[in-house]
Amino acid sequence: MTLRWIVVPLLALMSVACAPVGSHQEPSQANLEPITVRVSGFGTYEDVSKDRLNTRKRLMARRASQLDAYRNLAERVYGTVIYGSSTVSDFVLRSDTFRTYVDSYIRGAKMVAVNEHSDGVIETVMELKLEPRFRACVADVAHDQVQDLCPIPMPRDNDSIGDVQSKGVDSLYYLD
């Protein structure tokens, strides 16, 4: 009889001690805030002194900076695959090569600004808002399946609020 009075409270105490304390919850979409990823891309002319006056080459340099910005955005969101090899002979590095590979689908990116610097470098600033549902998907999926299973959703509502605009810059792009 006394053994039962000792064992039953002890078992009850042990079961209560193993219960989680507080209200621990897994992160859900509602708890996550959107993240804005902002990147810059750069382009330039072949010959800055002559090509700056050539409209075609000027547009090509701007396009190069825009494509570089898209590439940087894809690398920031999905990552980069790097292939490399090194050759060592007699403890001396003979050759070292690497290639990077980015294959991504980006949608919903916004061009924030296009600036032409005095040295002929053209900078394109882009941003992408990563919504909570994208972040929740990334948290639940293996890193090699993110690109296939977690597409970046299209922006909702009015995403132009808070945009940074180029002021006082001679630009062929006009921002709303």
Backbone as numpy.savetxt, mean C-alpha at the origin, in Angstrom:
# Nx Ny Nz CAx CAy CAz Cx Cy Cz
-17.93 -37.44 52.42 -18.75 -36.26 52.42 -17.88 -35.00 52.42
-16.87 -34.95 53.29 -16.00 -33.78 53.33 -15.17 -33.67 52.07
-14.86 -34.78 51.44 -14.12 -34.75 50.19 -14.93 -34.05 49.10
-16.23 -34.28 49.07 -17.09 -33.63 48.08 -17.12 -32.13 48.32
-17.11 -31.67 49.57 -17.14 -30.24 49.89 -15.82 -29.57 49.51
-14.79 -30.32 49.37 -13.49 -29.76 48.97 -13.33 -29.80 47.45
-13.71 -30.91 46.81 -13.49 -31.11 45.37 -14.43 -30.23 44.54
-15.70 -30.12 44.89 -16.66 -29.36 44.09 -16.29 -27.87 44.05
-16.00 -27.21 45.18 -15.59 -25.80 45.07 -14.25 -25.63 44.34
-13.35 -26.61 44.49 -12.07 -26.54 43.80 -12.27 -26.62 42.28
-13.13 -27.51 41.82 -13.43 -27.62 40.39 -14.12 -26.36 39.87
-15.02 -25.80 40.68 -15.70 -24.56 40.27 -14.69 -23.42 40.17
-13.77 -23.33 41.10 -12.75 -22.29 41.07 -11.85 -22.44 39.86
-11.47 -23.67 39.54 -10.60 -23.91 38.39 -11.30 -23.56 37.08
-12.58 -23.86 36.95 -13.28 -23.55 35.70 -13.46 -22.04 35.55
-13.67 -21.33 36.66 -13.80 -19.87 36.59 -12.44 -19.24 36.29
-11.37 -19.80 36.81 -10.04 -19.24 36.58 -9.61 -19.37 35.12
-10.12 -20.36 34.40 -9.75 -20.56 33.00 -10.61 -19.74 32.04
-11.65 -19.12 32.50 -12.53 -18.33 31.64 -11.83 -17.03 31.24
-12.08 -16.54 30.03 -11.46 -15.28 29.62 -12.00 -14.10 30.42
-11.14 -13.17 30.72 -11.50 -12.01 31.50 -11.80 -10.85 30.56
-12.83 -10.10 30.83 -13.17 -8.95 30.00 -13.91 -9.37 28.76
-14.03 -8.45 27.82 -14.77 -8.74 26.59 -13.80 -8.75 25.42
-12.98 -9.79 25.34 -12.04 -9.92 24.24 -12.81 -10.27 22.98
-12.58 -9.50 21.91 -13.24 -9.76 20.65 -12.19 -9.71 19.54
-12.45 -10.49 18.51 -11.59 -10.44 17.34 -11.82 -9.11 16.64
-10.78 -8.55 16.00 -10.99 -7.28 15.30 -11.97 -7.48 14.15
-12.93 -6.61 14.06 -13.90 -6.69 12.99 -13.77 -5.45 12.12
-14.52 -5.44 11.04 -14.46 -4.30 10.13 -14.90 -3.02 10.82
-15.83 -3.15 11.77 -16.35 -1.95 12.43 -15.29 -1.28 13.30
-14.34 -2.05 13.82 -13.31 -1.48 14.70 -12.14 -0.88 13.94
-12.02 -1.18 12.66 -10.88 -0.72 11.87 -11.19 0.61 11.20
-10.21 1.47 11.17 -10.33 2.75 10.47 -9.70 2.60 9.09
-10.19 3.33 8.10 -9.53 3.30 6.79 -8.11 3.85 6.88
-7.23 3.29 6.08 -5.85 3.76 6.00 -5.66 4.39 4.63
-5.07 5.56 4.59 -4.76 6.20 3.31 -3.28 6.01 3.03
-3.00 5.37 1.90 -1.62 5.14 1.46 -1.31 6.20 0.40
-0.24 6.96 0.62 0.14 8.01 -0.31 1.56 7.73 -0.81
1.74 7.80 -2.14 3.04 7.52 -2.74 3.36 8.60 -3.77
4.63 8.68 -4.13 5.09 9.57 -5.20 5.73 8.75 -6.30
5.56 9.20 -7.52 6.23 8.60 -8.67 7.00 9.69 -9.38
8.10 9.33 -10.02 8.97 10.33 -10.63 9.26 9.98 -12.08
9.37 11.01 -12.90 9.74 10.88 -14.29 10.57 12.09 -14.67
11.28 11.99 -15.77 12.10 13.12 -16.22 12.25 13.06 -17.72
12.88 14.07 -18.28 13.14 14.16 -19.70 14.48 13.52 -20.01
14.68 13.17 -21.29 16.00 12.69 -21.69 17.01 13.83 -21.60
16.66 14.95 -22.19 17.53 16.12 -22.17 16.69 17.29 -21.65
16.89 17.65 -20.39 16.03 18.62 -19.72 16.00 19.95 -20.44
17.14 20.42 -20.93 17.19 21.76 -21.54 16.39 21.83 -22.84
16.40 20.77 -23.65 15.70 20.79 -24.94 14.27 20.25 -24.83
14.09 19.15 -24.10 12.81 18.44 -24.11 11.71 19.14 -23.33
12.04 20.06 -22.46 11.03 20.74 -21.67 10.08 21.55 -22.56
10.55 22.00 -23.71 9.73 22.78 -24.63 8.94 21.91 -25.60
9.27 20.62 -25.66 8.58 19.69 -26.56 7.37 19.11 -25.82
6.17 19.43 -26.29 4.94 19.02 -25.60 4.82 17.50 -25.51
5.17 16.80 -26.57 5.07 15.33 -26.58 5.98 14.72 -25.52
7.22 15.18 -25.46 8.16 14.63 -24.48 7.79 15.04 -23.06
7.18 16.20 -22.94 6.71 16.65 -21.62 5.59 15.73 -21.11
4.65 15.40 -22.01 3.57 14.48 -21.63 4.10 13.08 -21.35
5.11 12.65 -22.09 5.70 11.33 -21.84 6.37 11.28 -20.47
7.03 12.37 -20.08 7.67 12.41 -18.77 6.61 12.39 -17.66
5.51 13.09 -17.88 4.42 13.06 -16.90 3.80 11.67 -16.81
3.64 11.01 -17.94 3.08 9.66 -17.95 4.03 8.69 -17.23
5.32 8.86 -17.43 6.30 8.02 -16.74 6.18 8.19 -15.23
5.99 9.44 -14.78 5.86 9.66 -13.34 4.57 9.06 -12.80
3.51 9.10 -13.61 2.23 8.50 -13.18 2.36 6.98 -13.08
2.99 6.34 -14.04 3.16 4.89 -14.00 4.07 4.48 -12.85
5.09 5.29 -12.56 5.95 5.00 -11.42 5.16 5.10 -10.12
4.24 6.06 -10.04 3.40 6.19 -8.84 2.49 4.98 -8.69
1.89 4.50 -9.78 1.06 3.29 -9.71 1.89 2.09 -9.24
3.10 1.96 -9.77 3.97 0.84 -9.37 4.29 0.93 -7.88
4.63 2.13 -7.42 4.93 2.31 -5.99 3.71 2.00 -5.12
2.54 2.35 -5.59 1.31 2.07 -4.85 1.06 0.56 -4.77
1.25 -0.13 -5.88 1.08 -1.59 -5.89 2.09 -2.27 -4.97
3.32 -1.77 -4.96 4.33 -2.34 -4.07 3.98 -2.13 -2.61
3.45 -0.96 -2.27 3.09 -0.67 -0.88 1.93 -1.53 -0.41
0.94 -1.75 -1.29 -0.26 -2.48 -0.88 -0.04 -3.99 -0.92
0.50 -4.50 -2.03 0.61 -5.95 -2.21 2.01 -6.50 -2.01
3.03 -5.65 -2.01 4.39 -6.13 -1.84 5.08 -6.34 -3.18
6.33 -6.74 -3.10 7.17 -6.94 -4.27 7.81 -8.31 -4.19
7.88 -9.00 -5.32 8.61 -10.25 -5.41 10.00 -9.93 -5.91
11.02 -10.42 -5.23 12.40 -10.13 -5.62 13.10 -11.45 -5.92
13.67 -11.54 -7.12 14.48 -12.68 -7.52 15.93 -12.21 -7.53
16.82 -12.99 -6.94 18.20 -12.57 -6.91 19.15 -13.75 -6.97
20.35 -13.45 -7.40 21.40 -14.47 -7.39 22.75 -13.77 -7.23
23.64 -14.46 -6.56 24.98 -13.94 -6.35 25.98 -15.06 -6.63
27.11 -14.69 -7.20 28.17 -15.64 -7.48 29.41 -15.23 -6.68
29.91 -16.19 -5.88 31.10 -15.94 -5.06 32.16 -16.96 -5.46
33.37 -16.48 -5.69 34.48 -17.35 -6.03 35.69 -16.90 -5.22
36.32 -17.83 -4.51 37.47 -17.53 -3.66 37.15 -16.41 -2.67
35.96 -16.47 -2.10 35.50 -15.51 -1.10 35.40 -14.08 -1.63
35.26 -13.94 -2.96 35.10 -12.64 -3.59 33.81 -12.66 -4.39
33.00 -11.64 -4.20 31.74 -11.54 -4.93 32.04 -11.23 -6.40
31.62 -12.12 -7.29 31.88 -11.94 -8.73 30.70 -11.26 -9.43
29.51 -11.63 -9.08 28.34 -10.98 -9.70 27.18 -11.03 -8.71
26.35 -10.03 -8.81 25.19 -9.92 -7.93 24.07 -9.28 -8.75
23.02 -10.04 -9.01 21.91 -9.52 -9.81 20.60 -9.77 -9.07
19.66 -8.88 -9.33 18.31 -9.11 -8.81 17.30 -8.44 -9.72
16.10 -8.99 -9.70 14.98 -8.45 -10.45 13.81 -8.32 -9.50
13.01 -7.30 -9.69 11.80 -7.15 -8.90 10.61 -7.39 -9.82
9.54 -7.89 -9.23 8.36 -8.23 -10.00 7.13 -7.76 -9.25
6.31 -6.96 -9.92 5.06 -6.48 -9.36 3.97 -6.79 -10.37
2.95 -7.52 -9.93 1.82 -7.83 -10.80 0.57 -7.63 -9.96
-0.02 -6.47 -10.06 -1.15 -6.14 -9.19 -2.24 -5.45 -9.96
-3.39 -5.46 -9.34 -4.55 -4.79 -9.88 -4.94 -3.72 -8.88
-4.79 -2.46 -9.26 -5.10 -1.34 -8.36 -6.30 -0.59 -8.94
-7.29 -0.37 -8.10 -8.41 0.46 -8.51 -8.79 1.37 -7.36
-9.32 2.51 -7.71 -9.71 3.46 -6.69 -8.62 4.43 -6.30
-7.48 4.40 -6.99 -6.39 5.32 -6.68 -6.73 6.70 -7.23
-6.31 7.71 -6.49 -6.56 9.09 -6.92 -5.24 9.80 -7.13
-5.18 10.58 -8.22 -4.02 11.42 -8.45 -4.24 12.70 -7.64
-3.35 12.94 -6.70 -3.50 14.08 -5.80 -2.82 15.32 -6.37
-1.63 15.16 -6.94 -0.90 16.31 -7.45 0.10 15.86 -8.50
0.38 16.76 -9.45 1.45 16.58 -10.42 2.28 17.85 -10.37
3.54 17.72 -10.00 4.42 18.88 -9.83 5.66 18.72 -10.70
6.03 19.80 -11.38 7.26 19.79 -12.15 8.28 20.63 -11.39
9.37 20.00 -11.00 10.41 20.67 -10.24 11.35 21.41 -11.18
12.11 22.32 -10.63 12.99 23.17 -11.44 14.10 22.39 -12.14
14.47 21.24 -11.60 15.54 20.44 -12.22 15.02 19.50 -13.31
13.73 19.59 -13.66 13.17 18.77 -14.73 12.52 17.49 -14.26
12.53 17.22 -12.97 11.88 16.02 -12.43 10.39 16.31 -12.26
9.58 15.38 -12.73 8.13 15.50 -12.59 7.69 14.50 -11.54
6.96 14.99 -10.56 6.50 14.16 -9.44 4.99 14.05 -9.50
4.50 12.82 -9.44 3.06 12.56 -9.35 2.78 11.95 -7.99
1.86 12.56 -7.25 1.48 12.05 -5.93 0.12 11.39 -6.07
0.03 10.14 -5.62 -1.23 9.39 -5.67 -1.55 8.87 -4.29
-2.83 8.63 -4.06 -3.22 8.02 -2.80 -4.34 7.02 -3.03
-4.42 6.09 -2.11 -5.42 5.04 -2.16 -5.92 4.80 -0.74
-7.22 4.78 -0.57 -7.80 4.53 0.74 -8.09 3.04 0.87
-7.47 2.42 1.87 -7.71 1.00 2.14 -8.84 0.90 3.15
-9.96 0.39 2.69 -11.17 0.31 3.51 -11.04 -0.82 4.54
-11.83 -0.75 5.62 -11.78 -1.80 6.66 -12.05 -3.20 6.12
-12.94 -3.34 5.15 -13.23 -4.69 4.63 -12.02 -5.29 3.92
-11.20 -4.44 3.26 -9.97 -4.92 2.64 -8.98 -5.36 3.71
-8.81 -4.55 4.75 -7.88 -4.87 5.83 -8.31 -6.13 6.57
-9.63 -6.32 6.78 -10.12 -7.53 7.44 -9.84 -8.75 6.59
-10.00 -8.63 5.28 -9.71 -9.76 4.38 -8.23 -10.11 4.41
-7.37 -9.09 4.38 -5.92 -9.33 4.40 -5.52 -10.05 5.69
-6.18 -9.72 6.80 -5.85 -10.35 8.08 -6.24 -11.82 8.11
-7.22 -12.22 7.30 -7.72 -13.60 7.34 -7.15 -14.51 6.26
-6.36 -13.97 5.33 -5.92 -14.73 4.16 -4.39 -14.88 4.19
-3.91 -15.99 3.68 -2.45 -16.19 3.58 -1.86 -15.13 2.65
-0.60 -14.74 2.92 0.01 -13.63 2.18 0.09 -13.87 0.68
0.21 -15.13 0.25 0.30 -15.40 -1.18 -1.06 -15.43 -1.87
-2.15 -15.33 -1.11 -3.49 -15.34 -1.70 -4.19 -13.99 -1.61
-3.52 -13.00 -1.03 -4.16 -11.69 -0.82 -4.60 -11.08 -2.13
-3.74 -11.10 -3.14 -4.07 -10.45 -4.40 -5.29 -11.09 -5.06
-5.43 -12.40 -4.96 -6.54 -13.09 -5.61 -7.84 -12.99 -4.81
-7.75 -13.07 -3.49 -8.95 -13.14 -2.67 -9.39 -11.82 -2.06
-8.53 -10.82 -2.07 -8.85 -9.53 -1.43 -8.68 -8.38 -2.42
-9.57 -8.24 -3.39 -9.44 -7.09 -4.29 -9.72 -5.80 -3.53
-9.08 -4.73 -3.96 -9.30 -3.43 -3.33 -10.67 -2.94 -3.78
-11.57 -2.69 -2.84 -12.91 -2.26 -3.23 -12.90 -0.84 -3.77
-13.86 -0.57 -4.63 -14.01 0.78 -5.17 -14.40 1.72 -4.04
-13.95 2.97 -4.10 -14.30 3.93 -3.06 -15.80 4.18 -3.03
-16.29 4.51 -1.85 -17.71 4.80 -1.68 -17.88 6.28 -1.39
-19.08 6.74 -1.57 -19.47 8.10 -1.22 -18.57 9.13 -1.89
-18.32 10.24 -1.21 -17.52 11.33 -1.76 -16.11 11.24 -1.19
-15.20 10.63 -1.93 -13.83 10.46 -1.45 -12.94 11.64 -1.79
-13.48 12.70 -2.39 -12.64 13.84 -2.73 -12.47 14.79 -1.55
-13.11 14.51 -0.44 -12.98 15.37 0.74 -11.56 15.26 1.28
-10.93 16.38 1.49 -9.59 16.38 2.07 -8.48 16.18 1.08
-8.77 16.23 -0.22 -7.70 16.08 -1.21 -6.72 17.24 -1.13
-5.47 16.93 -1.38 -4.44 17.96 -1.48 -4.34 18.34 -2.95
-4.31 19.61 -3.24 -4.24 20.05 -4.61 -2.98 20.88 -4.83
-2.46 20.78 -6.04 -1.30 21.59 -6.39 -1.76 23.02 -6.59
-1.05 23.94 -5.98 -1.38 25.35 -6.14 -0.16 26.05 -6.70
-0.38 26.88 -7.70 0.71 27.65 -8.26 1.66 26.82 -9.10
1.21 25.67 -9.59 2.07 24.81 -10.40 1.51 24.79 -11.81
2.36 25.01 -12.79 1.95 24.94 -14.19 1.74 23.46 -14.53
0.49 23.03 -14.56 0.21 21.61 -14.75 -0.82 21.43 -15.85
-0.69 20.36 -16.60 -1.69 20.03 -17.62 -2.84 19.24 -17.01
-2.73 18.83 -15.77 -3.78 18.09 -15.10 -4.54 19.05 -14.19
-5.84 18.95 -14.22 -6.67 19.80 -13.37 -7.38 18.93 -12.36
-7.28 19.28 -11.10 -7.88 18.51 -10.03 -9.18 19.16 -9.61
-10.22 18.35 -9.43 -11.52 18.88 -8.98 -11.46 19.17 -7.51
